[in-house]
Every structure is written in C-alpha cells, then in structure tokens.
Amino acid sequence: STGGGEGNREDAWSHLAEHVTPGSVTRFTHNAAWVVSSASSGVQDRDEIPGLGRRDVETVIGEEKELGMLGIRLKQTWREGAVGRERTEQARDRSWCLGDIVARNAEHRGRPGDVGQEERWASVILGQMEMCFLMVLTLANYSCLEEWKRILAVVLTCEQAVWEKSRFFAAFLRLLKRELERGDDVEGGLFEMSHDGGGFLKTLLRGFKRTLEQRKGAEDAGEGEDDIKEEFEEVEKWVREQYGWELGDAFVRKGMLELEDGEMVEMETGEMEGEDESGEYAPVVVEL
C-alpha cells in the first residue's frame, strides 16, 4: 500500500518506472497489447516455475508470448575466445559482461565515450530491472524475479565499470533501495519467493562494498565516486535497519569457546569464507 491518496500512488509508481519507455515495454512483452501474466516466462526460466511440472509449464507457456529477457548468462561472463588471465578476470569482474549486455540490447548504439552512453546503460539495464520488479510486484511473476536477480548479480559484481560509469551505478543503487522499500508489497514478500531468501543479495552487497573500499584514498577518484558511496551507504543503512544485515567484514573467525564442563577450547570457523572470497574460496589466476 502506498498510502496518501492518488497523487502519492502515482508518484510511487513513476519512481519505480522512471526508465521504462513504450518501446521497452513492447520489446519486453513481445506483443502490441502489452499483455503479461503471472505465467509469462523467459526461455531460460521455463523449466523452473514453482508448483508446475515440465509438461504443465509447456502447456501454460505455449499460450504465452516469451518475455524479452536480456540474455544474461551468469555461467559465462567473459568474451567468446577469452583464455587465461583475461577469462579469469572477466569471470571475477563482470564489467565486460555488463557492457556486452547493453551493446546487445541497446536500441541506439552510439560511439564509445559519447554523451549518451550512460543513458543507454540506464535505459537497457535499469529499464529491464524496473519492468521485472513491477511484474513481480503486481503479478508475482517468477521468471521476472529470476531476471531481476540476474541483473543484480551482474551489476553488483562489476569493478572497473563502477568507476567508469559512476552515474549509472549511483542511479542503480537509488533504484535498488526504492525497490527494496516496496518489497513487503510483493505477495508473500519479495525474498520469500526465492529459495535462498535474501542471502543472495546480502552476499552481493558485501562484495560490492569491498569493491568500494578498495578505492578509498585513490588519487584518480572522480566526483561520481562520492555519489556511488553515498547511495550505497543509504542501501547499507536500510538493510541493516530492516533485515539486521551487517555488510562489513568485522566478524569473528577464531576464538575461545567454553564447553558445558567449563573447559575452554579454541574454535575456528570458515563459514564466511565463501562470502569473503578467502581461504579455499580466494580467487586464483592460472596461466595456461
């Protein structure tokens, strides 16, 4: 519920659809009438609609237009033919992948570095993010939730692009916070639709915070970097207050534990290594 009357409802909706255009809706729905249902799906999500078997999915989807997804492949975020260090780096830093998604889906492709480049990034990525979230909000569409998560998984694991497209990333963080604020309006709750709850987002935000911290005191830092950090602090504050998430790395890995009989034993945990990319999870570049 948006509350506050018709004007506030319209404002709330417009803020959630700031980058949605008639053209992007037509591309997304694949039909001039802009019809989407809770069963509408992108091709990569067809086998995974909760509550429906494969045959049921094929029957329902057969009557629906395939949704226009961005073609995000999280299992291959490097360019075709990349090997060795290049492949490893593009697997860890998904900046190339994000740029490739924009290039493949942008309606108007300009020259690299032109004035409208970040606007095209916003139109493609943020427009799709908004469309998917609104379909989750109004229809509880599972495929749109999966696409929304894929977008977060790419954007929040970028490193180099963060500093090259600072306005885009600041706008992304503002939009993410707006959507999270509306999460309770999703039927059953935004994260309850996902099998891992909000764990995937917490992990992504922790990693993105480390990316921002690596630039502290950088001599070549631009004005846009401060905007990104300010927007992230707003997101971090919100998830801390709403979900109790601590995104910093200040957690205890090793310490003394007192047993029932009073004996003190030293304990060490590796539970957070996956999120922290340390220990056996630490990235390694292999030259072939």
Short mmCIF file of C-alpha atoms in Angstrom, two decimals:
data_model
loop_
_atom_site.label_atom_id
_atom_site.label_comp_id
_atom_site.label_asym_id
_atom_site.label_seq_id
_atom_site.Cartn_x
_atom_site.Cartn_y
_atom_site.Cartn_z
CA SER A 1 0.00 0.00 0.00
CA THR A 2 1.41 3.40 -0.97
CA GLY A 3 -0.98 5.44 1.17
CA GLY A 4 -1.57 9.16 0.98
CA GLY A 5 -4.07 9.27 -1.87
CA GLU A 6 -4.00 9.08 -5.65
CA GLY A 7 -1.15 11.58 -6.09
CA ASN A 8 1.21 9.62 -3.87
CA ARG A 9 0.32 6.38 -5.62
CA GLU A 10 1.17 7.92 -8.98
CA ASP A 11 4.45 9.30 -7.63
CA ALA A 12 5.39 5.92 -6.17
CA TRP A 13 4.65 4.18 -9.47
CA SER A 14 6.55 6.75 -11.55
CA HIS A 15 9.62 6.37 -9.33
CA LEU A 16 9.54 2.62 -9.93
CA ALA A 17 9.20 3.06 -13.70
CA GLU A 18 11.49 6.01 -14.34
CA HIS A 19 13.43 4.27 -17.14
CA VAL A 20 10.53 2.35 -18.70
CA THR A 21 9.51 3.53 -22.18
CA PRO A 22 6.77 2.37 -24.59
CA GLY A 23 9.46 0.81 -26.75
CA SER A 24 10.99 -1.11 -23.87
CA VAL A 25 7.56 -2.42 -22.81
CA THR A 26 6.85 -3.68 -26.34
CA ARG A 27 10.24 -5.37 -26.50
CA PHE A 28 9.71 -6.93 -23.09
CA THR A 29 6.17 -8.21 -23.69
CA HIS A 30 6.60 -9.14 -27.37
CA ASN A 31 3.06 -8.01 -28.09
CA ALA A 32 1.48 -4.68 -29.03
CA ALA A 33 -1.22 -5.07 -26.35
CA TRP A 34 1.47 -5.25 -23.62
CA VAL A 35 -0.12 -8.36 -22.09
CA VAL A 36 1.81 -10.19 -19.36
CA SER A 37 0.53 -12.81 -16.94
CA SER A 38 1.92 -14.48 -13.84
CA ALA A 39 2.85 -17.47 -16.02
CA SER A 40 4.71 -15.48 -18.68
CA SER A 41 8.33 -16.55 -18.84
CA GLY A 42 11.70 -16.01 -20.45
CA VAL A 43 13.06 -19.04 -22.28
CA GLN A 44 15.81 -19.71 -19.70
CA ASP A 45 13.29 -19.93 -16.83
CA ARG A 46 10.71 -22.18 -18.47
CA ASP A 47 11.62 -25.34 -16.57
CA GLU A 48 11.66 -23.72 -13.14
CA ILE A 49 8.23 -22.22 -12.46
CA PRO A 50 7.38 -23.25 -8.86
CA GLY A 51 4.36 -25.51 -8.49
CA LEU A 52 4.29 -26.62 -12.13
CA GLY A 53 5.75 -29.75 -13.69
CA ARG A 54 7.59 -29.62 -17.02
CA ARG A 55 4.52 -30.66 -19.01
CA ASP A 56 2.33 -28.13 -17.20
CA VAL A 57 4.91 -25.42 -17.86
CA GLU A 58 4.99 -26.25 -21.58
CA THR A 59 1.17 -26.17 -21.73
CA VAL A 60 0.88 -22.82 -19.98
CA ILE A 61 3.86 -21.20 -21.67
CA GLY A 62 2.67 -22.41 -25.06
CA GLU A 63 -0.22 -19.99 -24.75
CA GLU A 64 2.03 -17.09 -23.69
CA LYS A 65 4.42 -14.81 -25.54
CA GLU A 66 8.01 -15.35 -24.49
CA LEU A 67 9.25 -12.43 -22.38
CA GLY A 68 12.06 -10.31 -23.78
CA MET A 69 14.90 -11.00 -21.37
CA LEU A 70 18.41 -9.57 -21.73
CA GLY A 71 20.16 -12.87 -22.36
CA ILE A 72 22.25 -12.79 -19.18
CA ARG A 73 24.44 -15.89 -18.81
CA LEU A 74 25.97 -15.93 -15.36
CA LYS A 75 27.91 -19.10 -16.11
CA GLN A 76 29.87 -17.32 -18.85
CA THR A 77 30.62 -13.67 -18.18
CA TRP A 78 33.74 -13.49 -20.35
CA ARG A 79 34.02 -12.82 -24.07
CA GLU A 80 33.98 -15.73 -26.50
CA GLY A 81 37.53 -16.94 -27.01
CA ALA A 82 38.96 -15.41 -23.84
CA VAL A 83 41.57 -17.58 -22.10
CA GLY A 84 43.95 -17.44 -19.17
CA ARG A 85 44.13 -14.20 -17.18
CA GLU A 86 41.55 -12.42 -19.34
CA ARG A 87 38.98 -15.14 -18.79
CA THR A 88 39.66 -15.30 -15.05
CA GLU A 89 39.42 -11.54 -14.62
CA GLN A 90 36.17 -11.30 -16.62
CA ALA A 91 34.73 -14.13 -14.52
CA ARG A 92 35.52 -12.17 -11.32
CA ASP A 93 34.86 -8.64 -12.60
CA ARG A 94 31.72 -8.68 -14.72
CA SER A 95 32.25 -5.23 -16.22
CA TRP A 96 32.82 -6.64 -19.71
CA CYS A 97 29.71 -8.78 -19.38
CA LEU A 98 27.56 -5.79 -18.37
CA GLY A 99 28.84 -3.73 -21.29
CA ASP A 100 28.16 -6.63 -23.67
CA ILE A 101 24.57 -6.95 -22.38
CA VAL A 102 23.99 -3.26 -23.07
CA ALA A 103 25.56 -3.48 -26.54
CA ARG A 104 23.37 -6.44 -27.50
CA ASN A 105 20.15 -4.89 -26.23
CA ALA A 106 20.52 -1.13 -26.82
CA GLU A 107 18.10 0.29 -29.37
CA HIS A 108 20.51 3.07 -30.34
CA ARG A 109 24.22 2.29 -30.19
CA GLY A 110 26.48 5.32 -30.17
CA ARG A 111 30.23 5.64 -30.33
CA PRO A 112 32.18 4.63 -27.20
CA GLY A 113 32.55 7.59 -24.87
CA ASP A 114 29.74 9.64 -26.39
CA VAL A 115 27.41 11.73 -24.23
CA GLY A 116 24.53 9.28 -24.28
CA GLN A 117 26.44 6.15 -23.30
CA GLU A 118 25.43 6.07 -19.62
CA GLU A 119 21.85 6.93 -20.60
CA ARG A 120 21.77 3.81 -22.80
CA TRP A 121 23.13 1.74 -19.91
CA ALA A 122 20.30 3.09 -17.74
CA SER A 123 17.69 2.52 -20.46
CA VAL A 124 18.69 -1.11 -21.00
CA ILE A 125 19.65 -2.28 -17.51
CA LEU A 126 17.56 -0.09 -15.21
CA GLY A 127 14.58 -0.19 -17.57
CA GLN A 128 14.63 -4.01 -17.51
CA MET A 129 15.18 -4.04 -13.76
CA GLU A 130 12.11 -1.81 -13.29
CA MET A 131 9.93 -3.85 -15.65
CA CYS A 132 10.84 -7.09 -13.90
CA PHE A 133 10.30 -5.69 -10.41
CA LEU A 134 6.89 -4.28 -11.36
CA MET A 135 5.86 -7.67 -12.77
CA VAL A 136 6.96 -9.30 -9.50
CA LEU A 137 5.13 -6.63 -7.51
CA THR A 138 1.85 -6.85 -9.44
CA LEU A 139 1.82 -10.44 -10.73
CA ALA A 140 4.33 -12.34 -8.57
CA ASN A 141 5.92 -13.45 -11.85
CA TYR A 142 8.69 -15.95 -11.08
CA SER A 143 10.64 -15.51 -14.32
CA CYS A 144 10.78 -11.75 -13.78
CA LEU A 145 12.13 -12.32 -10.27
CA GLU A 146 14.88 -14.51 -11.72
CA GLU A 147 15.78 -11.85 -14.31
CA TRP A 148 15.81 -9.18 -11.58
CA LYS A 149 18.23 -11.34 -9.58
CA ARG A 150 20.42 -11.91 -12.65
CA ILE A 151 20.68 -8.15 -13.18
CA LEU A 152 21.74 -7.65 -9.56
CA ALA A 153 24.25 -10.49 -9.87
CA VAL A 154 25.95 -8.81 -12.84
CA VAL A 155 25.84 -5.16 -11.73
CA LEU A 156 26.96 -5.76 -8.14
CA THR A 157 29.95 -7.88 -9.21
CA CYS A 158 31.43 -5.22 -11.50
CA GLU A 159 34.64 -3.46 -10.52
CA GLN A 160 36.21 -1.47 -13.36
CA ALA A 161 32.87 -0.28 -14.76
CA VAL A 162 31.85 1.12 -11.37
CA TRP A 163 34.33 3.97 -11.75
CA GLU A 164 33.88 4.39 -15.49
CA LYS A 165 30.06 4.62 -15.30
CA SER A 166 29.63 6.27 -11.90
CA ARG A 167 26.31 7.98 -12.74
CA PHE A 168 24.81 4.69 -13.86
CA PHE A 169 25.88 2.86 -10.69
CA ALA A 170 24.61 5.66 -8.43
CA ALA A 171 21.24 5.51 -10.24
CA PHE A 172 21.22 1.72 -9.89
CA LEU A 173 21.72 1.92 -6.12
CA ARG A 174 18.96 4.54 -5.78
CA LEU A 175 16.59 2.29 -7.71
CA LEU A 176 17.57 -0.79 -5.70
CA LYS A 177 16.74 0.99 -2.45
CA ARG A 178 13.35 2.12 -3.82
CA GLU A 179 12.52 -1.44 -4.82
CA LEU A 180 13.64 -2.93 -1.54
CA GLU A 181 11.42 -0.42 0.25
CA ARG A 182 8.47 -1.88 -1.69
CA GLY A 183 9.46 -5.50 -1.03
CA ASP A 184 6.74 -6.07 1.55
CA ASP A 185 4.13 -5.15 -1.08
CA VAL A 186 5.07 -8.24 -3.08
CA GLU A 187 2.59 -11.02 -2.36
CA GLY A 188 4.24 -13.23 0.26
CA GLY A 189 7.26 -10.93 0.44
CA LEU A 190 10.00 -10.24 -2.12
CA PHE A 191 12.57 -12.62 -0.71
CA GLU A 192 10.09 -15.32 0.26
CA MET A 193 9.65 -16.03 -3.47
CA SER A 194 13.32 -17.04 -3.67
CA HIS A 195 14.58 -20.36 -2.31
CA ASP A 196 17.55 -18.72 -0.56
CA GLY A 197 15.62 -15.82 0.92
CA GLY A 198 17.67 -12.63 0.74
CA GLY A 199 21.01 -14.40 1.16
CA PHE A 200 21.97 -13.87 -2.48
CA LEU A 201 21.57 -10.09 -2.14
CA LYS A 202 23.43 -9.89 1.16
CA THR A 203 26.40 -11.69 -0.43
CA LEU A 204 26.33 -9.39 -3.47
CA LEU A 205 26.17 -6.25 -1.34
CA ARG A 206 29.08 -7.42 0.82
CA GLY A 207 31.18 -7.95 -2.28
CA PHE A 208 30.22 -4.58 -3.74
CA LYS A 209 31.17 -2.87 -0.50
CA ARG A 210 34.64 -4.41 -0.74
CA THR A 211 34.95 -3.03 -4.27
CA LEU A 212 34.13 0.46 -2.98
CA GLU A 213 36.55 0.16 -0.08
CA GLN A 214 39.40 -0.72 -2.43
CA ARG A 215 39.16 2.79 -3.88
CA LYS A 216 39.49 4.66 -0.59
CA GLY A 217 42.01 7.45 -0.97
CA ALA A 218 42.56 6.80 -4.69
CA GLU A 219 44.35 9.73 -6.31
CA ASP A 220 42.34 9.46 -9.52
CA ALA A 221 38.95 9.32 -7.75
CA GLY A 222 36.29 11.34 -9.54
CA GLU A 223 33.29 13.25 -8.20
CA GLY A 224 30.95 10.46 -9.27
CA GLU A 225 32.61 8.03 -6.89
CA ASP A 226 31.36 10.01 -3.90
CA ASP A 227 27.81 9.73 -5.28
CA ILE A 228 28.14 5.96 -5.53
CA LYS A 229 29.44 5.67 -1.98
CA GLU A 230 26.67 7.91 -0.63
CA GLU A 231 23.98 5.89 -2.39
CA PHE A 232 25.49 2.63 -1.16
CA GLU A 233 25.55 3.94 2.40
CA GLU A 234 21.81 4.57 2.09
CA VAL A 235 21.24 1.00 0.92
CA GLU A 236 23.50 -0.38 3.65
CA LYS A 237 21.72 1.62 6.34
CA TRP A 238 18.33 0.43 5.10
CA VAL A 239 19.16 -3.30 5.01
CA ARG A 240 20.79 -3.02 8.44
CA GLU A 241 17.67 -1.45 9.95
CA GLN A 242 15.16 -3.67 8.13
CA TYR A 243 16.93 -7.04 8.00
CA GLY A 244 19.75 -6.72 10.53
CA TRP A 245 22.34 -7.31 7.81
CA GLU A 246 25.92 -6.32 8.60
CA LEU A 247 27.79 -5.89 5.33
CA GLY A 248 31.24 -5.26 6.80
CA ASP A 249 33.97 -7.87 7.27
CA ALA A 250 34.18 -7.46 11.04
CA PHE A 251 33.08 -10.96 12.03
CA VAL A 252 34.89 -13.41 14.28
CA ARG A 253 36.58 -16.38 12.58
CA LYS A 254 38.61 -17.66 15.52
CA GLY A 255 38.11 -17.59 19.28
CA MET A 256 37.70 -19.47 22.56
CA LEU A 257 34.55 -21.45 23.32
CA GLU A 258 33.55 -22.59 26.81
CA LEU A 259 32.08 -26.10 26.93
CA GLU A 260 29.39 -27.26 29.40
CA ASP A 261 32.01 -28.70 31.78
CA GLY A 262 33.91 -25.40 31.85
CA GLU A 263 36.73 -26.49 29.56
CA MET A 264 37.92 -23.79 27.14
CA VAL A 265 38.69 -24.85 23.58
CA GLU A 266 39.88 -22.83 20.60
CA MET A 267 37.43 -22.84 17.67
CA GLU A 268 37.79 -21.58 14.12
CA THR A 269 35.05 -21.20 11.51
CA GLY A 270 35.27 -20.96 7.76
CA GLU A 271 31.55 -20.36 7.24
CA MET A 272 32.05 -16.83 5.90
CA GLU A 273 34.92 -17.63 3.55
CA GLY A 274 32.58 -18.09 0.60
CA GLU A 275 31.14 -14.60 1.03
CA ASP A 276 34.55 -13.12 1.80
CA GLU A 277 36.35 -14.91 -1.06
CA SER A 278 39.06 -16.02 1.33
CA GLY A 279 40.61 -19.37 2.22
CA GLU A 280 39.76 -22.03 -0.35
CA TYR A 281 37.38 -19.55 -1.99
CA ALA A 282 40.10 -17.00 -2.72
CA PRO A 283 40.34 -16.29 -6.49
CA VAL A 284 43.41 -17.55 -8.30
CA VAL A 285 44.67 -16.54 -11.75
CA VAL A 286 46.06 -19.53 -13.65
CA GLU A 287 48.22 -19.02 -16.72
CA LEU A 288 47.71 -21.82 -19.26
#
